[in-house]
XYZ file of C-alpha atoms in Angstrom:
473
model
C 142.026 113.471 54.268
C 138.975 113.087 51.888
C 140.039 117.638 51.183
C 143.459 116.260 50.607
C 142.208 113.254 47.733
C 139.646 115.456 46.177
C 142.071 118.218 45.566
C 144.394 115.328 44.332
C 141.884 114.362 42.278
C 140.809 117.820 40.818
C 144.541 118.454 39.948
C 144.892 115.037 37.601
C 141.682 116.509 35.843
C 143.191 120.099 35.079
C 146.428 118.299 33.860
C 144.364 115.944 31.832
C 142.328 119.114 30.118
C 145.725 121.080 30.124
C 148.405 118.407 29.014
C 150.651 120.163 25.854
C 150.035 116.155 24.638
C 146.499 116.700 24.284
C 146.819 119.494 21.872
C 145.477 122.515 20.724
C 141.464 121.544 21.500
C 142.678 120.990 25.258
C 143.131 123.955 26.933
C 139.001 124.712 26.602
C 138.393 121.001 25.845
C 136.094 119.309 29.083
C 134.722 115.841 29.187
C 131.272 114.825 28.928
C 131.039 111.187 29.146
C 132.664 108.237 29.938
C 131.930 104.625 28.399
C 134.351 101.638 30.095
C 134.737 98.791 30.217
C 136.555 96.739 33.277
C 137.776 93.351 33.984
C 136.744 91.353 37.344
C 139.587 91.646 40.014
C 141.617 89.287 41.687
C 140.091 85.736 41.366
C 140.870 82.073 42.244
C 142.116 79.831 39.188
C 139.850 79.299 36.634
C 141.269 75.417 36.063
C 140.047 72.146 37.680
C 142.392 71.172 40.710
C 142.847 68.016 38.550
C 144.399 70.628 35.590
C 146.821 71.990 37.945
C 147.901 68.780 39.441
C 149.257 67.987 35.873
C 150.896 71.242 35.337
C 152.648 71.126 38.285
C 153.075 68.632 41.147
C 153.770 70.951 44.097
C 151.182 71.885 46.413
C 148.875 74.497 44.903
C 147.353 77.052 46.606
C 143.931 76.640 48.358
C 141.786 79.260 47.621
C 138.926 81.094 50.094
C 136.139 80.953 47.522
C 135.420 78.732 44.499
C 136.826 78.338 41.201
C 136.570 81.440 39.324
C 135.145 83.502 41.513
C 136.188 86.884 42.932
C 137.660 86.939 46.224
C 136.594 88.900 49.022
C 140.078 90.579 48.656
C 139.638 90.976 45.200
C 136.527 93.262 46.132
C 137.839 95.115 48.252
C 140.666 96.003 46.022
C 138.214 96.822 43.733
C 136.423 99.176 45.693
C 138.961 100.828 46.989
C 140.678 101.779 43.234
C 137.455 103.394 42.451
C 136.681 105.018 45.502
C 140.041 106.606 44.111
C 138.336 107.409 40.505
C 135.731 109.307 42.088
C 137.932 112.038 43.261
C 138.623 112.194 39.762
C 135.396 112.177 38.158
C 133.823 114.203 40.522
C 136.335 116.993 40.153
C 136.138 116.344 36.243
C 132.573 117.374 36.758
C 131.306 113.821 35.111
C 129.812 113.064 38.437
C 127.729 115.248 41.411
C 129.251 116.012 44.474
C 126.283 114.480 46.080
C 126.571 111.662 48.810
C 124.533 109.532 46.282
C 124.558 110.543 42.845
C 120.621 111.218 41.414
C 119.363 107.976 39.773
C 120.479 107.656 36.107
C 123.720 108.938 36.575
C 125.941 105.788 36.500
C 124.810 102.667 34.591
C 126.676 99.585 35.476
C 126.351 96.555 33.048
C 127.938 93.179 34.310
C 128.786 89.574 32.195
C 126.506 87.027 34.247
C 129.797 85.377 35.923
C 130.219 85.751 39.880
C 133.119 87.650 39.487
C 131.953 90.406 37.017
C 128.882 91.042 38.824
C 130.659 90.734 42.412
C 133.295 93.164 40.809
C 130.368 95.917 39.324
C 128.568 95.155 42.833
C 132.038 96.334 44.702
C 133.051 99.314 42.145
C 129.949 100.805 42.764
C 130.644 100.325 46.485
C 133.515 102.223 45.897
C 132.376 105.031 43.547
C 128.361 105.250 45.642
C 129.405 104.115 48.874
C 126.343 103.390 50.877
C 123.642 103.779 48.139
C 122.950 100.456 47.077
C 123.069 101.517 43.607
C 122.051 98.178 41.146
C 123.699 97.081 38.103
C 122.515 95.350 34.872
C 122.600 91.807 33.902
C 121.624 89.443 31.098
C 119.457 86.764 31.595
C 120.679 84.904 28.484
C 124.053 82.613 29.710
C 126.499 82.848 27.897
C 125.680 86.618 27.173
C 126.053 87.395 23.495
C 127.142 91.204 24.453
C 130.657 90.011 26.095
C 130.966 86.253 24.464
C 129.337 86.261 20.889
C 131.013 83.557 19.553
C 130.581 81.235 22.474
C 126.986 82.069 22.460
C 126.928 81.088 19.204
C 126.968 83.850 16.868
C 129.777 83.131 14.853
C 132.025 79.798 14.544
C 135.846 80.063 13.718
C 136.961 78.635 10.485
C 140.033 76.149 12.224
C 142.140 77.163 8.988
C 141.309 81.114 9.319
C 141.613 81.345 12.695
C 145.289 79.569 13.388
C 145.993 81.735 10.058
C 144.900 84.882 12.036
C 146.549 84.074 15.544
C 150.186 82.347 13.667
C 150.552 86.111 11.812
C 150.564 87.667 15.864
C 153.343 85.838 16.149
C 156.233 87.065 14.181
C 157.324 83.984 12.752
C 155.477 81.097 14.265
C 155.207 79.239 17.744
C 158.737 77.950 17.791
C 160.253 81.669 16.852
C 157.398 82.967 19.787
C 158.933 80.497 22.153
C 162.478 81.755 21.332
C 161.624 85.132 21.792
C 160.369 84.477 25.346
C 163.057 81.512 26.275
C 164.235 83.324 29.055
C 161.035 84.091 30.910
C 159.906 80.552 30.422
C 162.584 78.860 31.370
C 162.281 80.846 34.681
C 158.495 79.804 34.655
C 159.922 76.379 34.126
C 161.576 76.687 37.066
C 158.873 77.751 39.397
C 156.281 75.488 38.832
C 158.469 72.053 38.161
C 158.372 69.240 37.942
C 154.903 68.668 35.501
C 153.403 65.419 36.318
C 154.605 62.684 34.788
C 150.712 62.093 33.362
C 150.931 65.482 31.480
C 154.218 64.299 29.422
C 153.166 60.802 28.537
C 150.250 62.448 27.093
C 152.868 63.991 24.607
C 155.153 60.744 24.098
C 157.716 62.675 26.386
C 159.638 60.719 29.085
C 158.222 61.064 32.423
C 160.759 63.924 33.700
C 159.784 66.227 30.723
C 160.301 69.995 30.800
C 157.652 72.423 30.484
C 159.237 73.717 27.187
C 159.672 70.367 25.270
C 155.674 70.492 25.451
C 154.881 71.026 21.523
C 152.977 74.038 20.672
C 149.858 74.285 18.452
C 147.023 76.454 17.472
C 143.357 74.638 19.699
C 140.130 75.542 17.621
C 137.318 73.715 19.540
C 135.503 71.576 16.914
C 132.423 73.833 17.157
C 134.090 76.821 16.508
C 133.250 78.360 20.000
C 136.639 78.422 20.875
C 140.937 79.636 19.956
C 143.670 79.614 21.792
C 147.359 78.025 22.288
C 147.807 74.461 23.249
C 150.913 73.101 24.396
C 153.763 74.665 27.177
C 153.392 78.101 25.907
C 149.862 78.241 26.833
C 150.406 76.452 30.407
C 153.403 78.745 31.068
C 151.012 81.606 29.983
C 148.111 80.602 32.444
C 150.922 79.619 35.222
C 152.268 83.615 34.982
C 148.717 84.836 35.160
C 147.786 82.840 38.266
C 151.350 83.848 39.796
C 149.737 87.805 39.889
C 146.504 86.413 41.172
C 148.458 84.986 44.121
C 150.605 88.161 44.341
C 147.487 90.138 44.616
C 145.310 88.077 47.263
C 147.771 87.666 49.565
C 149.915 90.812 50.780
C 153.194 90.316 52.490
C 154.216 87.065 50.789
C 155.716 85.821 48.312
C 153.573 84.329 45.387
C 153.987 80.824 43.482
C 155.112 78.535 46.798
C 156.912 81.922 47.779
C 159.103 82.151 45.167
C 157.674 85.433 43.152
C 158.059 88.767 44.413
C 157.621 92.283 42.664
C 160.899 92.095 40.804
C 160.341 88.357 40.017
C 156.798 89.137 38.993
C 158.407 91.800 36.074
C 160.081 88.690 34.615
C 157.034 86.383 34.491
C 154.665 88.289 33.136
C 155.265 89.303 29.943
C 154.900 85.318 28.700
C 151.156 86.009 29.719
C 150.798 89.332 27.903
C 152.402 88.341 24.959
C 150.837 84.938 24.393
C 147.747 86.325 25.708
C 147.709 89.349 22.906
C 148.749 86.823 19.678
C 145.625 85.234 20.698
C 143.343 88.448 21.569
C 144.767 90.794 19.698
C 144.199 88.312 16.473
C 142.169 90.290 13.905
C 139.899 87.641 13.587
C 139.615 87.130 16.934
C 139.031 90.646 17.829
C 136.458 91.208 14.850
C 134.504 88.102 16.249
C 134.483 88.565 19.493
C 134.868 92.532 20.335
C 133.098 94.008 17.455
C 129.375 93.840 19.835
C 130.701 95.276 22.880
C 132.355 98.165 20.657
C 129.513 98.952 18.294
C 127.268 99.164 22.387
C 129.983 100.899 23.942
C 129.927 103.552 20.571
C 126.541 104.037 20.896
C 126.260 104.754 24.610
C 128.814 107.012 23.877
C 127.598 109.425 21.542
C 123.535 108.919 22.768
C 122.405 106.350 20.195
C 122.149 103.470 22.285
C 118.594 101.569 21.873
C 118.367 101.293 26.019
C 117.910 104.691 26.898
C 119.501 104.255 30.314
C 123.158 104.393 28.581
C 122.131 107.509 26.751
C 121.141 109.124 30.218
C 123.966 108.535 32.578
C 127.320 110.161 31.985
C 129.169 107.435 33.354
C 128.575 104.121 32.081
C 130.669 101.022 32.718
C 130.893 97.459 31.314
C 132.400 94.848 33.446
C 134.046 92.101 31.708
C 137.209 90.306 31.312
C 140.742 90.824 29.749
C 139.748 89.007 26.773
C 136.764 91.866 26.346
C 139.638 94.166 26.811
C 142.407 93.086 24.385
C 139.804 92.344 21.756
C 139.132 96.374 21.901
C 142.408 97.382 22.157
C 143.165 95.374 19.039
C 140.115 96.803 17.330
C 140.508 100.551 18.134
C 144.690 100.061 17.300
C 145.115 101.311 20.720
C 147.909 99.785 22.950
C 148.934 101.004 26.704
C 151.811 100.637 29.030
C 150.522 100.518 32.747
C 153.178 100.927 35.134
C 154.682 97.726 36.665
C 153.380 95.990 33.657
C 154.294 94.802 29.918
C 152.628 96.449 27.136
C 149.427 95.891 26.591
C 148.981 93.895 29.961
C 145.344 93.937 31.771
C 145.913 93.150 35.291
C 142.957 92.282 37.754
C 140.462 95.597 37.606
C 142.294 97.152 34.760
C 139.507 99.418 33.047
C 139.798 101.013 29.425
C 137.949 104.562 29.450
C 136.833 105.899 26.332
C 136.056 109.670 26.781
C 133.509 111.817 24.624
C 135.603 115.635 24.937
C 133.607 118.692 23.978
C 134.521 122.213 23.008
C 131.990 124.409 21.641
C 130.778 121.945 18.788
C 134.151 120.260 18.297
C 133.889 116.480 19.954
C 136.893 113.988 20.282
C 137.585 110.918 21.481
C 140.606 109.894 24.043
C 141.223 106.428 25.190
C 142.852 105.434 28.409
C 143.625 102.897 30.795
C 143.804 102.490 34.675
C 145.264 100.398 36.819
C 146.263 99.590 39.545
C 150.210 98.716 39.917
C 151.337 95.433 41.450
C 152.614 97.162 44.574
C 148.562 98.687 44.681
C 147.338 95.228 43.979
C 149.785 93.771 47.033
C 149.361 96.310 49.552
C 148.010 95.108 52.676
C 144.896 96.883 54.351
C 145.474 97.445 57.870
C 143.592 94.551 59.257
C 146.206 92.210 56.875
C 149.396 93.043 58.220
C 149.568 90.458 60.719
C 151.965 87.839 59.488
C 150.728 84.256 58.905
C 151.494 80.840 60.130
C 154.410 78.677 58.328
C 152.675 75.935 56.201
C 155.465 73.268 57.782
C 156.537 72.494 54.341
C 160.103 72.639 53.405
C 159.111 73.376 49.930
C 155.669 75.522 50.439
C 156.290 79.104 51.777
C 153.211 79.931 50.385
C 150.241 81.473 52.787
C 148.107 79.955 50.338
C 149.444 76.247 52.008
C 147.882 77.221 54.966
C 143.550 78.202 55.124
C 143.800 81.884 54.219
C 143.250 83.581 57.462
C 142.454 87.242 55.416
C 139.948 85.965 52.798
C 136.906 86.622 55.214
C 135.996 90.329 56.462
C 133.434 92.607 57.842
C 132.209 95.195 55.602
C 132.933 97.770 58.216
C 136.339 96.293 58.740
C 138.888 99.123 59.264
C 139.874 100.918 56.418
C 143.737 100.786 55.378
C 146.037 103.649 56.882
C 147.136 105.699 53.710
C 143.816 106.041 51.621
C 145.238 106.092 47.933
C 147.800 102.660 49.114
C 145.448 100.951 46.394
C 144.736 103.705 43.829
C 145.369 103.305 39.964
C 147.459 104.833 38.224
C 147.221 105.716 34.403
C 148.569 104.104 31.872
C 150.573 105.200 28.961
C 148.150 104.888 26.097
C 149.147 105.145 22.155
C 147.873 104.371 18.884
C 150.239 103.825 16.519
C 151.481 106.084 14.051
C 150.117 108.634 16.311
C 152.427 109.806 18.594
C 151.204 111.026 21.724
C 147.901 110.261 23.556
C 145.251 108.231 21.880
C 142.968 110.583 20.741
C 139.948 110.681 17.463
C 137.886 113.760 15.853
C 134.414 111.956 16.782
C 133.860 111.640 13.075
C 137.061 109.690 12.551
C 136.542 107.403 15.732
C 132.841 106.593 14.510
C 134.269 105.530 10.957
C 137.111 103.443 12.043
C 134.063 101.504 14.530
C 132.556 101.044 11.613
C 134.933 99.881 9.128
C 136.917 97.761 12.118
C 133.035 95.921 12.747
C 131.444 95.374 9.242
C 129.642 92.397 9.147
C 130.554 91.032 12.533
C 128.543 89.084 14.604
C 126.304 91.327 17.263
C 124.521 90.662 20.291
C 120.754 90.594 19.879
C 118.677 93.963 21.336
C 117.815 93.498 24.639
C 117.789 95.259 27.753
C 118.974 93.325 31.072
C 117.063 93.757 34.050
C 118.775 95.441 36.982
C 120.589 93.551 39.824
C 120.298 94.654 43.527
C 124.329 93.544 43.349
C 123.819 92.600 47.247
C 123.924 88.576 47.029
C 126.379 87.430 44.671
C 126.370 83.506 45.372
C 126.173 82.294 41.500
C-alpha cells in the first residue's frame, strides 16, 4: 500500500512540473524549497462557555480538551494529511527517502499556543514518523513573528482601521449583511433562540433575532485589536465552530445535529467572507502579515538571519487562519479548496510557497492544501462505532454526550483506506493572472517589498527547539 501512495505521490509531482498551466519554464522546471505556513487543526471553541450561553441557549457541545486547544482528533487528522504530503515531497525530491530524514532537513517553527505547537508536534509525526524530530518556539508570549500588533508593535488608528476593513465590504455592513441574508438567516436558524441577556444588551426585546443585532467595526482601545461586532460577527464565529464540530466528530451531524456536508456548503461562506473583510483588510494585512512574510521570504531564498531556515529544504510555520489570510491578502493570491468558499482556511489548511529552479531561472508558485470536509469527517477505523443518544429531544449532537473518541492510543489502529484523510490542492490564482499563481523570483521579492515597507517586524531572535512530546500549555 505504502508502493501504491508513493507512486501516487510521484505522479502529482510530474503533473505539477509538467502542467501546460505552469508554462514554458515547467517542463525542465524542479523545486528546491518549500517555505509554509499552516494553521492548527481541529480545536475546541475559543469563547468562554459564558459567551456561548448568550449566543445561543441550546445545549453546547462539551468538548474533550480545554478551550482552544487542539483535540486529540484534531492531531491525528493532522498527521495523517501529512503523512499524505510526504509521498509528495519525497517523490518531488524536496525530502530523502530515508526512514528519518538527516538533521537539518525540516525546520518546524510553532506560535507558543497549545494548538500550534500540538499541531507542528503531530505534522511532524506524520511527515518523520518515529523520529522525534523537535520544533521551534518563542519564548516571548505573545510572539511578535505571528501577532505583531498584539505584541505591541504597532496600534490601529480606530478611524484607519474601520476605514480599511468598511472598503472589504462592498458597500458597508448593512449591504455585507444583504449579500449574505440567506446564509444567515439559516445560521439564525440553527443556533436560536440568543439569550434574552445578549438582546437587552442591544435595547432589543427579549425574543430578538440574530440579525436585528446592529453591526459595527470593534477597535480595542489599545489598538491591539479589529474585528466585527454585532450578529455578523457571532453568525461568523457560530459557522466556524459548526466545521470544528463537523470535523471532531465523524458520523454525526454537527450544530445539535442539524449540519451535514451539504448544510455545511451553506454556512460557511458567512465565515469566509466576514472573516476575509477583516483579514484580508490592507491595513490589517500590512500590520499584521508583513513579519511572517518578510521571514518566510528570507528562508526562502537563503537570507534568513537563523541559519537553520537557510539549511533545510522544507521549512514550515504553524500558525492560524488569521496568519494565513493576512498573506494571501498581501501576496494578491486567493484559492478555492474543494468543498470550500474562496479563500476559506479550514482546520490544517497550509499555504506552500515554492522556490522552482531551471538552470539559473528561479520562480515562485503559491499553493494551498487541504483537506476537504469529507477528509476532515472521515472516521478512522477505531471511530465507527456509533454513539449513545444524548436523551434530548432537541440535542442529537454526540457532543451532548462525554465524547467517547476524543482519547486514543498512539498505536491505535490505523484507518482502513490510507489517503481517507489526505488533502487535496486547491485552486490557487492571483488576479489578473490567469492560471496558477506563479512570480519570476525578482518580481516576487519586489512585490514583498513594496507590499511590507515600513511595517512593523518581529525583533531577531532565534527560538529554542521544542522536544514537541508534552504539549500541556
Amino acid at each position: 500500500m505504502r508502493t501504491l501512495h508513493l507512486l501516487f505521490s510521484g505522479l502529482i509531482c510530474v503533473i505539477l512540473m509538467a502542467s501546460p498551466v505552469a508554462g514554458a519554464v515547467a517542463d525542465e522546471a524542479r523545486p528546491l524549497k518549500i517555505v509554509a505556513l499552516s494553521r492548527h487543526g481541529v480545536r475546541s471553541p475559543t469563547q468562554a462557555p459564558e459567551t456561548l450561553a448568550l449566543w445561543s441557549e441550546r445545549l453546547w457541545p462539551r468538548w474533550p480538551v480545554e478551550r482552544g486547544h487542539l483535540t486529540p482528533r484534531g492531531a491525528r487528522l493532522v498527521t495523517a494529511m501529512w503523512a499524505d504530503l510526504r509521498g509528495t515531497l519525497l517523490n518531488c525530491g524536496l525530502l530523502p527517502d530515508a526512514a528519518c530524514p538527516p538533521p537539518g532537513t525540516i525546520f518546524v517553527r510553532a506560535d507558543t499556543d497549545q494548538r500550534t505547537r500540538a499541531t507542528a508536534h503531530a505534522l511532524l509525526e506524520g511527515l518523520t514518523p518515529g523520529c522525534a524530530q523537535g520544533y521551534a518556539v518563542a519564548d516571548a508570549e505573545p510572539d511578535p513573528l505571528f501577532h505583531p500588533v498584539k505584541a505591541g508593535l504597532y496600534a490601529f488608528d480606530p478611524a484607519a482601521a474601520a476605514k480599511s476593513v468598511l472598503g472589504m465590504t462592498d458597500g458597508g455592513l448593512d449591504r455585507l449583511q444583504e449579500d449574505l441574508a440567506a446564509p444567515l438567516a439559516l445560521i439564525e436558524r440553527l443556533s436560536a433562540p440568543p439569550s434574552a441577556k445578549l438582546c437587552s444588551r442591544f435595547g432589543l426585546p427579549p425574543q430578538c433575532r440574530l440579525s436585528e443585532i446592529p453591526n459595527s467595526v470593534s477597535i480595542s482601545p489599545e489598538g491591539r485589536s479589529v474585528g466585527l461586532a454585532g450578529g455578523l460577527g457571532i453568525a461568523s464565529s457560530l459557522a466556524e465552530i459548526f466545521l470544528l464540530e463537523y470535523g471532531q466528530w465523524p458520523g454525526s451531524a454537527a450544530a445539535w445535529g442539524q449540519v451535514d456536508g451539504a448544510t455545511l456548503r451553506q454556512t460557511q461562506p458567512v465565515h469566509s467572507r466576514i472573516f476575509d473583510v477583516v483579514n484580508r483588510a490592507p491595513l490589517v494585512a500590512w500590520a499584521r502579515g508583513s513579519s511572517l512574510l518578510t521571514e518566510m521570504t528570507a528562508a526562502l531564498t537563503g537570507t534568513h538571519y537563523d541559519q537553520r531556515l537557510n539549511a533545510a529544504s522544507l521549512v514550515v510555520f504553524v500558525g492560524h487562519d488569521t496568519n494565513i489570510a493576512n498573506l494571501g491578502a498581501l501576496l494578491g493570491v486567493n484559492w478555492q479548496a474543494g468543498g470550500y468558499p474562496p479563500n476559506d482556511i479550514p482546520p490544517a489548511g497550509v499555504l506552500f510557497l515554492e522556490l522552482w529552479g531551471r538552470g539559473d531561472r528561479r520562480e515562485v508558485r503559491v499553493r494551498f492544501y487541504a483537506q476537504p470536509p469529507e477528509a476532515l469527517h472521515a472516521p478512522f477505523a477505531e471511530e465507527t462505532r456509533p454513539l449513545a443518544p444524548s436523551g434530548r429531544g432537541d440535542a442529537t449532537s454526540p457532543a451532548q454526550s462525554p465524547d467517547v473518541r476524543g482519547e486514543f492510543a498512539a498505536d491505535d489502529a490505523p484507518s482502513v483506506n490510507p489517503r481517507l484523510h489526505a488533502p487535496a490542492a486547491a485552486n490557487v490564482y492571483a488576479p489578473p493572472v490567469v492560471g496558477a499563481a506563479r512570480f519570476a523570483l525578482a518580481d516576487f521579492l519586489r512585490m514583498v517589498r513594496e507590499k511590507t515597507a515600513g511595517a512593523p517586524l518581529a525583533p531577531r531572535r532565534v527560538p529554542h527547539l521544542h522536544s514537541g512530546r508534552e504539549v500541556r500549555k
